[in-house]
Coordinates of C-alpha atoms (C1' of nucleotides) in Angstrom, one line a residue:
Chain A
X23 CA -0.8 -21.8 -1.9
X24 CA -1.2 -20.1 -5.4
X25 CA 1.6 -17.6 -7.0
X26 CA 0.1 -14.8 -6.1
X27 CA 0.0 -15.6 -2.5
X28 CA 3.4 -16.8 -2.1
X29 CA 4.9 -12.9 -3.0
X30 CA 4.4 -11.6 0.4
X31 CA 6.4 -8.5 1.1
X32 CA 9.5 -8.5 2.8
X33 CA 9.7 -7.5 6.2
X34 CA 12.4 -7.5 9.1
X35 CA 12.0 -10.8 10.0
X36 CA 12.6 -12.2 6.6
X37 CA 15.7 -9.5 6.4
X38 CA 17.1 -11.5 9.4
X39 CA 16.8 -14.9 8.3
X40 CA 18.2 -13.6 4.9
X41 CA 21.8 -12.4 6.7
X42 CA 21.3 -16.2 8.8
X43 CA 21.1 -18.1 5.4
X44 CA 24.0 -15.7 4.0
X45 CA 26.1 -16.3 6.6
X46 CA 25.4 -20.1 6.8
X47 CA 24.2 -20.0 10.1
X48 CA 21.9 -23.2 11.6
X49 CA 23.2 -25.1 8.3
X50 CA 21.3 -22.8 6.3
X51 CA 18.0 -24.2 7.8
X52 CA 14.9 -22.4 8.7
X53 CA 12.4 -24.2 11.1
X54 CA 10.2 -22.0 13.0
X55 CA 6.9 -23.3 14.9
X56 CA 3.4 -21.8 15.7
X57 CA 3.0 -22.8 19.1
X58 CA -0.6 -22.1 20.9
X59 CA -1.8 -22.8 24.6
X60 CA -4.4 -25.1 24.0
X61 CA -6.7 -22.8 26.6
X62 CA -8.7 -21.1 24.0
X63 CA -10.2 -20.5 20.4
X64 CA -7.5 -19.2 18.3
X65 CA -8.7 -15.7 16.4
X66 CA -7.7 -13.5 13.5
X67 CA -4.3 -12.5 15.6
X68 CA -3.1 -16.2 15.5
X69 CA -3.8 -16.1 11.8
X70 CA -1.3 -13.6 11.6
X71 CA 1.2 -15.7 13.7
X72 CA 0.0 -18.9 11.9
X73 CA 0.6 -16.9 8.2
X74 CA 3.9 -15.7 9.4
X75 CA 5.3 -18.9 10.7
X76 CA 4.5 -21.1 8.0
X77 CA 4.8 -18.9 5.1
X78 CA 8.3 -17.9 6.5
X79 CA 8.8 -21.6 6.5
X80 CA 7.9 -22.3 3.2
X81 CA 9.4 -19.6 1.3
X82 CA 12.9 -20.2 2.6
X83 CA 12.2 -24.3 2.0
X84 CA 12.1 -24.9 5.9
X85 CA 9.8 -26.4 8.2
X86 CA 7.3 -25.1 10.6
X87 CA 6.2 -27.3 13.5
X88 CA 2.6 -27.1 15.1
X89 CA 3.3 -27.1 19.0
X90 CA 1.0 -27.2 21.8
X91 CA 2.2 -24.9 24.7
X92 CA 0.6 -27.2 27.2
X93 CA 2.2 -26.4 30.5
X94 CA -0.4 -25.2 32.6
X95 CA -2.9 -28.4 32.8
X96 CA -5.5 -26.4 35.0
X97 CA -6.2 -23.9 32.1
X98 CA -5.7 -26.4 29.3
X99 CA -8.0 -28.8 27.3
X100 CA -8.4 -31.8 24.6
X101 CA -11.3 -29.6 23.2
X102 CA -8.8 -26.7 22.4
X103 CA -6.5 -28.4 20.9
X104 CA -9.0 -30.1 18.5
X105 CA -10.3 -26.9 17.3
X106 CA -6.7 -25.4 17.0
X107 CA -5.7 -28.4 14.8
X108 CA -9.3 -27.7 12.5
X109 CA -8.4 -24.0 12.6
X110 CA -4.8 -24.5 11.6
X111 CA -5.5 -26.8 9.0
X112 CA -8.8 -24.9 7.6
X113 CA -6.8 -21.8 6.9
X114 CA -4.7 -24.1 4.7
X115 CA -1.3 -25.3 6.6
X116 CA 0.0 -28.6 7.1
X117 CA 2.4 -29.6 9.7
X118 CA 2.8 -33.2 8.2
X119 CA 3.5 -35.5 11.3
X120 CA 5.1 -32.5 13.4
X121 CA 2.4 -32.2 15.8
X122 CA 4.1 -31.7 19.2
X123 CA 3.5 -30.6 22.8
X124 CA 5.7 -29.0 25.4
X125 CA 4.3 -31.9 27.8
X126 CA 6.1 -34.6 25.4
X127 CA 9.6 -32.7 26.8
X128 CA 8.4 -33.1 30.9
X129 CA 10.9 -35.5 31.5
X130 CA 13.7 -34.1 29.5
X131 CA 13.0 -30.6 31.1
X132 CA 13.1 -32.0 34.4
X133 CA 16.7 -33.3 33.4
X134 CA 18.0 -30.4 32.6
X135 CA 16.2 -28.6 35.9
X136 CA 18.7 -31.3 37.7
X137 CA 21.4 -30.2 35.6
X138 CA 20.9 -26.5 36.1
X139 CA 20.8 -27.2 40.0
X140 CA 24.0 -29.2 39.9
X141 CA 25.7 -26.2 38.4
X142 CA 24.3 -23.9 41.1
X143 CA 21.8 -22.2 38.6
X144 CA 18.6 -23.0 40.3
X145 CA 17.5 -23.6 44.2
X146 CA 14.6 -24.7 45.8
X147 CA 12.8 -21.9 47.6
X148 CA 10.4 -22.0 50.2
X149 CA 8.7 -18.7 49.9
X150 CA 5.1 -18.5 49.7
X151 CA 3.5 -16.8 46.5
X152 CA 3.2 -13.8 48.4
X153 CA 6.6 -13.8 50.0
X154 CA 8.3 -14.3 46.3
X155 CA 6.3 -11.6 45.1
X156 CA 7.6 -8.9 48.2
X157 CA 11.1 -10.4 47.8
X158 CA 11.0 -9.3 43.8
X159 CA 10.7 -5.6 44.5
X160 CA 9.3 -3.2 42.1
X161 CA 9.9 -1.9 38.6
X162 CA 11.9 0.9 40.3
X163 CA 13.2 -1.0 43.5
X164 CA 15.7 -4.2 43.2
X165 CA 14.5 -7.2 44.8
X166 CA 16.1 -9.1 48.0
X167 CA 17.7 -12.7 47.8
X168 CA 15.3 -15.3 49.1
X169 CA 16.5 -17.0 51.8
X170 CA 17.1 -20.3 50.4
X171 CA 19.2 -18.9 47.6
X172 CA 22.3 -20.6 49.2
X173 CA 21.3 -23.9 49.7
X174 CA 24.1 -26.7 48.3
X175 CA 23.4 -28.4 45.1
X176 CA 22.4 -31.8 47.2
X177 CA 20.0 -30.0 49.4
X178 CA 18.4 -28.5 46.0
X179 CA 18.5 -31.9 44.2
X180 CA 16.9 -33.5 47.1
X181 CA 14.2 -31.1 47.6
X182 CA 13.6 -30.8 43.9
X183 CA 13.5 -35.0 43.8
X184 CA 11.1 -34.6 47.0
X185 CA 8.7 -32.1 45.2
X186 CA 8.5 -34.3 41.9
X187 CA 7.6 -37.2 43.9
X188 CA 4.8 -35.4 46.1
X189 CA 6.1 -34.9 49.3
X190 CA 4.7 -31.3 49.4
X191 CA 1.8 -29.4 49.3
X192 CA 0.9 -27.3 45.9
X193 CA 2.5 -24.0 45.8
X194 CA 4.6 -24.7 49.0
X195 CA 8.0 -24.8 47.0
X196 CA 9.5 -23.9 43.8
X197 CA 12.5 -24.5 41.8
X198 CA 14.0 -21.2 41.0
X199 CA 16.6 -19.9 38.5
X200 CA 19.6 -18.2 40.2
X201 CA 20.1 -15.4 38.0
X202 CA 20.2 -11.7 39.4
X203 CA 17.6 -10.2 42.5
X204 CA 18.9 -6.8 41.1
X205 CA 18.0 -6.6 37.6
X206 CA 16.5 -3.9 36.2
X207 CA 14.6 -6.7 34.3
X208 CA 12.3 -8.3 36.6
X209 CA 12.1 -11.4 34.4
X210 CA 15.7 -11.9 35.6
X211 CA 15.1 -11.5 39.3
X212 CA 15.3 -15.5 40.4
X213 CA 12.4 -16.4 38.1
X214 CA 10.4 -19.5 39.2
X215 CA 10.8 -22.5 36.7
X216 CA 8.9 -25.4 38.5
X217 CA 5.6 -25.2 40.7
X218 CA 3.7 -27.7 42.3
X219 CA 0.2 -28.5 41.2
X220 CA -1.6 -31.8 41.3
X221 CA -3.7 -30.9 38.2
X222 CA -4.7 -33.5 35.8
X223 CA -3.0 -32.7 32.6
X224 CA -4.7 -33.8 29.2
X225 CA -1.9 -35.6 28.1
X226 CA 0.1 -36.5 30.9
X227 CA -2.7 -37.2 33.4
X228 CA -0.8 -37.5 37.0
X229 CA 2.4 -38.6 36.2
X230 CA 3.5 -35.1 37.1
X231 CA 2.7 -32.9 40.2
X232 CA 5.3 -30.5 38.9
X233 CA 4.9 -28.3 36.0
X234 CA 7.4 -26.5 34.1
X235 CA 7.0 -22.7 33.6
X236 CA 6.6 -20.6 30.3
X237 CA 10.0 -18.9 29.6
X238 CA 11.7 -22.3 30.9
X239 CA 10.0 -24.7 28.7
X240 CA 9.5 -22.6 25.6
X241 CA 13.1 -22.2 24.7
X242 CA 14.0 -25.8 25.6
X243 CA 11.2 -26.7 23.2
X244 CA 12.5 -24.5 20.9
X245 CA 15.8 -26.1 21.2
X246 CA 14.9 -29.6 21.1
X247 CA 13.1 -29.4 18.2
X248 CA 16.3 -27.5 16.6
X249 CA 13.9 -24.4 15.8
X250 CA 16.0 -21.6 14.2
X251 CA 13.6 -18.8 14.2
X252 CA 11.5 -18.6 17.0
X253 CA 8.7 -15.7 16.6
X254 CA 6.7 -14.3 19.0
X255 CA 4.9 -10.9 20.2
X256 CA 6.4 -7.9 21.4
X257 CA 5.2 -8.4 25.0
X258 CA 7.8 -11.1 25.2
X259 CA 10.6 -9.1 24.1
X260 CA 11.8 -8.7 28.0
X261 CA 11.5 -12.1 28.4
X262 CA 14.2 -13.0 25.7
X263 CA 17.3 -12.2 28.1
X264 CA 16.0 -15.2 30.2
X265 CA 15.4 -17.2 26.6
X266 CA 18.8 -16.5 26.2
X267 CA 19.9 -17.4 29.4
X268 CA 18.8 -20.9 29.9
X269 CA 20.0 -21.9 26.8
X270 CA 23.7 -20.9 27.7
X271 CA 23.8 -22.3 30.8
X272 CA 22.2 -25.7 29.4
X273 CA 24.7 -25.4 26.5
X274 CA 22.1 -26.6 23.8
X275 CA 21.0 -25.7 20.5
X276 CA 20.5 -21.9 20.5
X277 CA 17.0 -20.6 18.7
X278 CA 16.6 -17.3 18.1
X279 CA 14.0 -15.4 19.2
X280 CA 12.2 -12.6 17.4
X281 CA 9.6 -10.4 18.4
X282 CA 6.8 -8.6 16.3
X283 CA 3.3 -6.7 16.4
X284 CA 0.2 -8.5 17.5
X285 CA -2.6 -7.4 15.3
X286 CA -5.4 -5.7 16.3
X287 CA -8.3 -4.8 14.3
X288 CA -10.5 -1.7 14.5
X289 CA -14.0 -2.4 15.7
X290 CA -12.6 -5.6 17.1
X291 CA -11.4 -7.4 20.6
X292 CA -8.7 -9.6 20.4
X293 CA -7.5 -11.0 23.2
X294 CA -8.8 -14.6 25.0
X295 CA -9.6 -13.0 28.3
X296 CA -12.1 -10.6 26.4
X297 CA -13.8 -13.0 23.7
X298 CA -14.4 -15.2 26.7
X299 CA -16.0 -12.3 28.3
X300 CA -18.4 -12.1 25.5
X301 CA -19.1 -15.6 25.5
X302 CA -19.9 -16.2 29.2
X303 CA -21.4 -13.0 29.1
X304 CA -24.3 -14.1 26.6
X305 CA -23.2 -11.3 24.4
X306 CA -22.6 -13.7 21.3
X307 CA -23.9 -16.9 20.5
X308 CA -20.8 -18.9 21.0
X309 CA -17.1 -19.2 20.1
X310 CA -18.5 -19.8 16.6
X311 CA -20.3 -16.6 16.8
X312 CA -20.1 -15.1 13.0
X313 CA -19.7 -11.8 14.6
X314 CA -16.8 -13.5 16.7
X315 CA -12.9 -12.5 15.4
X316 CA -12.4 -16.1 15.9
X317 CA -11.3 -18.5 13.0
X318 CA -14.7 -20.3 13.7
X319 CA -16.4 -17.5 14.1
X320 CA -15.3 -16.0 10.7
X321 CA -15.4 -19.1 9.1
X322 CA -19.2 -19.6 10.0
X323 CA -19.8 -16.0 8.8
X324 CA -18.3 -17.2 5.3
X325 CA -14.4 -15.4 5.0
X326 CA -12.7 -17.8 3.1
X327 CA -9.2 -18.6 4.0
X328 CA -8.1 -17.2 1.0
X329 CA -8.7 -13.9 1.8
X330 CA -7.5 -14.5 5.2
X331 CA -4.1 -15.5 4.1
X332 CA -4.0 -12.5 1.6
X333 CA -5.1 -10.1 4.9
X334 CA -2.4 -11.2 6.6
X335 CA 0.4 -10.7 3.7
X336 CA -0.9 -7.4 3.3
X337 CA -0.8 -6.0 6.4
X338 CA 3.1 -6.8 6.9
X339 CA 5.0 -7.5 9.8
X340 CA 6.7 -4.9 12.0
X341 CA 7.4 -4.0 15.5
X342 CA 5.1 -1.0 15.6
X343 CA 2.2 -1.4 17.6
X344 CA -0.8 -1.0 15.1
X345 CA -4.4 -1.4 14.6
X346 CA -5.1 -2.3 11.5
X347 CA -8.4 -0.9 9.6
X348 CA -11.3 -3.8 9.4
X349 CA -11.7 -2.3 5.8
X350 CA -9.0 -4.2 4.5
X351 CA -10.2 -7.3 5.9
X352 CA -13.4 -6.6 4.2
X353 CA -11.8 -6.0 1.1
X354 CA -9.8 -8.8 1.0
X355 CA -13.0 -10.7 1.8
X356 CA -14.6 -9.0 -1.2
X357 CA -11.6 -9.5 -3.7
X358 CA -11.9 -12.9 -3.4
X359 CA -15.3 -14.0 -3.3
X360 CA -16.0 -11.5 -6.2
X361 CA -13.8 -13.6 -8.3
X362 CA -15.1 -16.9 -7.6
X363 CA -18.7 -17.0 -6.2
X364 CA -22.2 -17.9 -8.2
X365 CA -24.3 -15.0 -8.4
X366 CA -28.1 -15.6 -7.0
X367 CA -31.1 -13.5 -6.5
X368 CA -32.9 -13.2 -3.1
X369 CA -35.1 -10.4 -1.5
X370 CA -34.2 -9.8 2.1
X371 CA -37.4 -7.4 2.4
X372 CA -39.7 -8.1 0.0
X373 CA -42.3 -5.9 -1.3
X374 CA -45.0 -7.8 -3.9
X375 CA -45.3 -6.7 -7.4
X376 CA -47.8 -7.8 -9.5
X377 CA -47.0 -7.1 -13.1
X378 CA -50.8 -6.4 -14.4
X379 CA -50.3 -7.0 -18.1
X380 CA -48.4 -9.9 -17.7
X381 CA -50.8 -12.7 -18.6
X382 CA -52.0 -14.9 -15.5
X383 CA -50.6 -18.6 -15.0
X384 CA -47.9 -17.8 -17.4
X385 CA -44.1 -18.3 -16.4
X386 CA -41.2 -18.5 -18.2
X387 CA -37.2 -19.3 -17.6
X388 CA -34.9 -16.8 -18.3
X389 CA -31.2 -16.9 -18.4
X390 CA -29.0 -15.6 -15.5
X391 CA -25.5 -15.5 -15.5
X392 CA -23.9 -17.1 -12.7
X393 CA -20.5 -15.0 -12.6
X394 CA -19.5 -12.4 -14.8
X395 CA -16.1 -12.6 -13.3
X396 CA -15.9 -16.5 -14.5
X397 CA -17.4 -17.1 -18.0
X398 CA -16.7 -21.0 -17.0
X399 CA -19.2 -20.6 -14.2
X400 CA -21.7 -20.9 -17.1
X401 CA -25.5 -19.7 -16.9
X402 CA -29.1 -20.9 -15.1
X403 CA -32.6 -20.6 -15.6
X404 CA -34.6 -18.2 -13.2
X405 CA -38.3 -18.7 -13.2
X406 CA -40.6 -15.5 -13.7
X407 CA -44.2 -14.9 -13.4
X408 CA -46.9 -12.5 -12.9
X409 CA -46.2 -11.7 -9.1
X410 CA -42.8 -11.0 -8.4
X411 CA -40.6 -9.7 -5.0
X412 CA -38.7 -6.6 -4.8
X413 CA -36.3 -5.4 -2.6
X414 CA -38.7 -2.6 -0.6
X415 CA -35.4 -0.4 -0.6
X416 CA -35.7 -0.3 -4.5
X417 CA -39.2 1.2 -4.3
X418 CA -39.8 5.3 -3.1
X419 CA -43.0 7.0 -3.5
X420 CA -41.4 10.2 -3.4
X421 CA -37.7 10.0 -4.1
X422 CA -34.8 12.1 -3.9
X423 CA -33.1 13.8 -6.6
X424 CA -30.2 11.3 -6.7
X425 CA -32.5 8.0 -6.3
X426 CA -32.8 6.5 -9.6
X427 CA -34.8 3.0 -8.5
X428 CA -38.5 2.4 -9.1
X429 CA -40.8 5.2 -8.3
X430 CA -44.4 6.1 -9.4
X431 CA -44.6 6.0 -13.1
X432 CA -40.5 5.5 -13.3
X433 CA -39.3 2.8 -15.4
X434 CA -36.6 0.2 -14.4
X435 CA -35.0 -3.3 -15.3
X436 CA -35.5 -6.4 -13.3
X437 CA -32.3 -8.2 -13.9
X438 CA -32.3 -11.0 -16.5
X439 CA -35.8 -10.3 -17.0
X440 CA -38.2 -7.0 -18.2
X441 CA -38.6 -3.4 -18.2
X442 CA -41.5 -2.5 -15.6
X443 CA -42.9 0.4 -15.1
X444 CA -44.7 1.2 -11.7
X445 CA -48.4 2.3 -12.3
X446 CA -50.0 2.5 -9.0
X447 CA -49.0 2.1 -5.3
X448 CA -51.5 0.0 -2.9
X449 CA -51.4 1.0 0.5
X450 CA -52.9 -1.0 3.3
X451 CA -55.0 0.7 6.4
X452 CA -51.9 2.0 8.3
X453 CA -50.7 3.4 5.2
X454 CA -47.8 1.3 4.5
X455 CA -47.1 -0.3 1.0
X456 CA -48.7 -3.4 0.7
X457 CA -48.0 -3.9 -3.0
X458 CA -47.0 -2.5 -6.3
X459 CA -48.5 -2.4 -9.9
X460 CA -46.7 -2.4 -12.5
X461 CA -46.6 -3.1 -16.5
X462 CA -44.0 -4.6 -18.6
X463 CA -42.6 -4.5 -21.8
X464 CA -42.4 -8.0 -23.7
X465 CA -40.0 -6.5 -26.3
X466 CA -37.6 -5.9 -23.0
X467 CA -36.9 -9.6 -22.6
X468 CA -33.8 -10.5 -21.2
X469 CA -33.4 -6.8 -20.4
X470 CA -32.4 -5.4 -23.2
X471 CA -34.3 -2.3 -24.9
X472 CA -34.9 -3.2 -28.6
X473 CA -35.1 0.6 -29.3
X474 CA -32.2 1.4 -27.3
X475 CA -34.3 3.1 -24.6
X476 CA -31.9 3.4 -21.1
X477 CA -32.9 2.9 -17.3
X478 CA -31.0 3.9 -14.8
X479 CA -31.4 0.9 -12.3
X480 CA -31.3 -2.6 -12.8
X481 CA -33.5 -4.3 -9.8
X482 CA -32.9 -7.7 -8.4
X483 CA -36.0 -10.1 -8.0
X484 CA -37.9 -13.0 -7.0
X485 CA -40.9 -14.8 -8.5
X486 CA -43.7 -15.2 -5.7
X487 CA -44.7 -18.5 -6.3
X488 CA -41.0 -20.1 -6.9
X489 CA -39.7 -18.5 -3.8
X490 CA -37.6 -20.4 -1.4
X491 CA -38.7 -18.8 2.0
X492 CA -35.4 -18.1 3.9
X493 CA -34.2 -16.9 7.0
X494 CA -30.9 -13.9 6.9
X495 CA -28.7 -13.2 9.4
X496 CA -27.4 -9.6 9.1
X497 CA -24.3 -8.3 10.7
X498 CA -22.3 -5.5 11.9
X499 CA -19.5 -4.5 13.8
X500 CA -19.6 -6.1 17.5
X501 CA -18.6 -2.7 18.7
X502 CA -19.8 0.9 17.8
X503 CA -16.3 2.5 18.5
X504 CA -13.2 1.9 16.8
X505 CA -11.3 1.2 19.7
X506 CA -13.8 -0.7 21.6
X507 CA -11.3 -0.1 24.9
X508 CA -12.3 3.9 24.1
X509 CA -14.8 4.2 27.0
X510 CA -16.3 7.1 29.1
X511 CA -14.8 7.0 32.2
X512 CA -16.8 4.1 34.1
X513 CA -17.3 0.6 32.3
X514 CA -15.5 -1.5 30.1
X515 CA -15.6 -2.6 26.6
X516 CA -18.9 -3.9 26.6
X517 CA -20.5 -1.0 26.9
X518 CA -19.6 -0.4 23.7
X519 CA -21.4 -3.3 22.4
X520 CA -23.2 -2.7 19.3
X521 CA -26.8 -3.0 20.0
X522 CA -27.7 -3.7 16.2
X523 CA -24.8 -5.9 15.3
X524 CA -27.1 -9.2 14.9
X525 CA -30.1 -8.5 12.5
X526 CA -32.3 -11.5 12.0
X527 CA -34.7 -11.4 8.9
X528 CA -37.2 -14.1 8.5
X529 CA -39.5 -13.9 5.7
X530 CA -36.9 -13.9 3.3
X531 CA -37.1 -15.0 -0.6
X532 CA -34.4 -16.8 -2.7
X533 CA -34.5 -17.8 -6.3
X534 CA -35.3 -21.7 -6.4
X535 CA -31.8 -23.0 -6.8
X536 CA -30.9 -22.0 -3.4
X537 CA -33.2 -24.5 -1.8
X538 CA -30.7 -27.3 -2.0
X539 CA -27.7 -24.9 -0.9
X540 CA -25.5 -26.8 1.3
X541 CA -23.9 -25.4 5.0
X542 CA -20.7 -23.5 4.2
X543 CA -21.8 -22.9 0.1
X544 CA -21.2 -19.1 -0.4
X545 CA -23.3 -16.8 -2.8
X546 CA -23.5 -13.2 -4.0
X547 CA -26.9 -12.3 -3.7
X548 CA -26.6 -10.0 -6.4
X549 CA -26.5 -6.2 -5.2
X550 CA -26.6 -6.8 -1.4
X551 CA -23.4 -8.6 -0.6
X552 CA -21.6 -12.2 -0.1
X553 CA -23.4 -14.7 1.7
X554 CA -23.1 -18.2 3.5
X555 CA -25.1 -20.9 4.3
X556 CA -25.4 -21.5 8.0
X557 CA -25.5 -25.3 9.7
X558 CA -28.7 -24.1 11.1
X559 CA -30.2 -24.6 7.9
X560 CA -33.0 -27.2 7.3
X561 CA -34.3 -28.8 4.3
X562 CA -36.1 -26.3 2.3
X563 CA -35.6 -23.8 5.1
X564 CA -31.9 -22.4 4.4
X565 CA -30.4 -19.7 6.8
X566 CA -28.0 -17.2 5.2
X567 CA -25.3 -15.3 7.0
X568 CA -24.0 -12.0 5.4
X569 CA -20.5 -12.4 5.2
X570 CA -20.3 -8.8 4.0
X571 CA -21.8 -6.2 2.0
X572 CA -21.2 -5.3 -1.3
X573 CA -19.7 -1.6 -1.1
X574 CA -22.6 0.5 -1.5
X575 CA -21.9 4.0 -3.0
X576 CA -25.6 4.9 -2.8
X577 CA -25.6 4.0 0.8
X578 CA -22.4 6.3 1.1
X579 CA -24.8 9.1 -0.8
X580 CA -27.7 8.7 2.0
X581 CA -25.3 8.8 4.8
X582 CA -23.6 11.9 3.3
X583 CA -27.0 13.4 2.9
X584 CA -28.0 12.9 6.3
X585 CA -25.0 14.1 7.6
X586 CA -25.4 17.4 5.3
X587 CA -29.2 17.6 6.8
X588 CA -28.2 17.1 10.3
X589 CA -25.5 20.0 10.3
X590 CA -28.1 22.5 8.8
Chain B
rU12 C1' 12.4 7.8 39.5
rG13 C1' 14.1 1.0 36.9
rG14 C1' 14.2 -2.0 32.4
rG15 C1' 12.9 -3.3 27.2
rG16 C1' 10.4 -1.1 22.6
rC17 C1' 7.9 2.1 19.4
rG18 C1' 7.1 7.0 16.6
rU19 C1' 7.1 7.7 8.1
rC20 C1' -0.3 9.7 4.6
rG21 C1' -7.0 8.8 8.1
rU22 C1' -5.0 3.2 8.5
rC23 C1' -1.3 -0.5 7.7
rA24 C1' 3.8 -0.1 5.7
rA25 C1' 8.5 0.0 2.2
rG26 C1' 12.5 2.9 2.8
rC27 C1' 19.1 0.5 5.2
rG28 C1' 23.2 8.6 3.3
rG29 C1' 21.6 10.3 -3.2
rU30 C1' 16.6 13.8 -2.7
rA31 C1' 9.3 9.8 0.1
rA32 C1' 7.2 2.7 -2.9
rG33 C1' 2.5 -0.3 -2.6
rA34 C1' -2.0 -1.4 -0.4
rC35 C1' -6.3 -0.3 2.4
rA36 C1' -9.8 4.3 3.0
rC37 C1' -11.0 8.5 0.5
rC38 C1' -12.0 12.3 -3.7
rA39 C1' -13.0 12.9 -9.1
rG40 C1' -14.0 10.8 -13.9
rG41 C1' -14.8 6.8 -17.5
rU42 C1' -17.2 1.4 -18.6
rU43 C1' -21.3 -1.1 -16.7
rU44 C1' -28.2 -5.4 -17.1
rU45 C1' -25.7 -5.4 -10.0
rG46 C1' -25.4 2.3 -7.4
rG47 C1' -20.6 -4.6 -7.9
rU48 C1' -16.2 -5.2 -10.9
rC49 C1' -13.3 -3.2 -13.9
rC50 C1' -10.7 1.2 -15.6
rU51 C1' -8.2 6.4 -14.9
rG52 C1' -6.7 10.3 -12.2
rG53 C1' -5.9 12.7 -7.5
rC54 C1' -4.1 12.2 -2.3
rA55 C1' 3.0 12.8 3.0
rU56 C1' 7.6 19.9 -0.4
rU57 C1' 7.6 15.7 3.9
rC58 C1' 9.2 11.4 7.5
rG59 C1' 7.1 13.0 16.3
rG60 C1' 10.5 18.1 17.9
rG61 C1' 14.8 21.0 18.0
rG62 C1' 20.1 20.9 17.1
rG63 C1' 24.7 18.9 14.6
rU64 C1' 27.4 15.9 11.1
rU65 C1' 27.4 15.9 5.7
rC66 C1' 28.0 18.5 -1.1
rG67 C1' 23.6 15.8 0.2
rA68 C1' 19.6 12.8 6.3
rA69 C1' 13.1 9.7 6.8
rU70 C1' 17.9 7.6 6.6
rC71 C1' 24.2 9.2 11.0
rC72 C1' 25.3 12.1 16.2
rU73 C1' 22.5 14.3 20.1
rC74 C1' 18.8 16.5 23.2
rC75 C1' 14.1 16.4 24.2
rC76 C1' 8.7 15.0 23.3
rG77 C1' 5.0 11.1 22.8
rC78 C1' 3.0 6.0 23.2
rC79 C1' 3.5 0.7 24.2
rC80 C1' 5.2 -3.6 27.4
rC81 C1' 7.0 -5.6 32.1
rA82 C1' 6.2 -6.4 39.6
rG83 C1' 1.8 -14.5 37.8
rC84 C1' 4.0 -20.2 41.3
rC85 C1' -0.4 -17.5 33.0
rA86 C1' 1.6 -18.1 28.4

RNA sequence: UGGGGCGUCGUCAAGCGGUAAGACACCAGGUUUUGGUCCUGGCAUUCGGGGGUUCGAAUCCUCCCGCCCCAGCCA
């Protein structure tokens, strides 16, 4: 991690930690953990938590564990733990050998449960799931005590042992904490801490038929790992009294839970449930679809981990529910890519240009700078010839006032090549422009006019005879609404899906050096944006994902003009 | 109508009783062989609202208003 990244701004969590350090709490140790449940893919929201937990540990000279919260075998799979490890590593964090699983603690958790029962703090309950719900009461009415609440410790011990031994049917009994059915906090109304569930667990197999619940397993896991600061999202705030209760009853190391606001992003959904719906419904091509906010999607799209970390540092950490503008993420991506990525020319929507006064059969190699932000990146040779392609957007037959690209009779610069002037527009039978005829000025080789003559535009181009054919996938946000959940009465977020979120361009022309690009390679296509080579690429047939466009003041002007026109 | 939180610029977010940081976005200019980058300047007389305490309040007290979370044998 670079120096510039380590200077993350302060936040209320760091302030708490600083106070703890000052008072010598926890022997001045700082130890955090990132605790994903392996039941889905990591997304940008998790990145915030990962950066926070690993970032704080490193800033305070402490450690951060990776712990899989795998207490619900019905939903969890090895596939997810693998992808999570890949993603955390990709983001740039290292948990060394500290890879833990709540399932590592099943025996210990069981023994502690015995301790709770002996102390009269937990009991086996025979109520069905429906009955438990009924007895729990509502938000405004207190609950009623279970008829099993007053069982003796001996009976509870016997029953719990038999639950563990598989004597009872799934769901027929639970182990519950004995707390307070009248509590205003529903989490304290004798919460279930063990349920019977005959499910194959991805790590413990069939060794257990009872599994601990999150509230019980999480705090004990934190304690066993001697986590000093257990950071989680706001919705667990009212679980904290329960977290504290277990640790107090058990008399074991007391980690401190601190809650922060989860990340929301405009024009994006960040919830496992909704992302799953997008995948299952075929609205995207999979978990790693470059339009997905999953880390695997973002990676395929070409977002660099450095940019994600920068973003997470910039958004801050607080308790107010918030939605960060997606433009900040895009800014971070451009900011990083601008500094370190090679520039290259590619034409997305080719328009053929014949340079009529350029000798037939001649070709030359022109020098091009690889990265003006980084002189060390050097230069390369780009072939030039009589027939080239330019972007269709870079020519207008009847241009508006503010348009300063190519037009009939107008002179522009071809980047690193020559000034050309449009002399003729050739159209097909439908009236579509099929090619342009231009003349070039041999004195402007390299792109400068010796007479000091200026042009208003510089265009990118590709020599037709040397071009590599490429497929380019353009992405826009998946949703048309800033808040995808903002739906007109009926329907859900899916009705805000952006039909134009993916646009595939099949006949793009790229400069020859792109022929041997490898999957994952990133480039700036000059004047267009940043692109990343997709794994779908095959030899000589590269596929590029547009990571993000360049800032485009011309597009902004056009949009503005359109709006003006519409309001007229 | 129970419990737990949160309200500072369009969006995040500092601020911790001494007179509103910063970033993104936006706007205006300059440089420019990318309408990119870079540079310069602008952008909250006011902190959800009302009272109060104080020489002094975004910060303390108080009442009110708004928003979020909780009734899984999910995490």
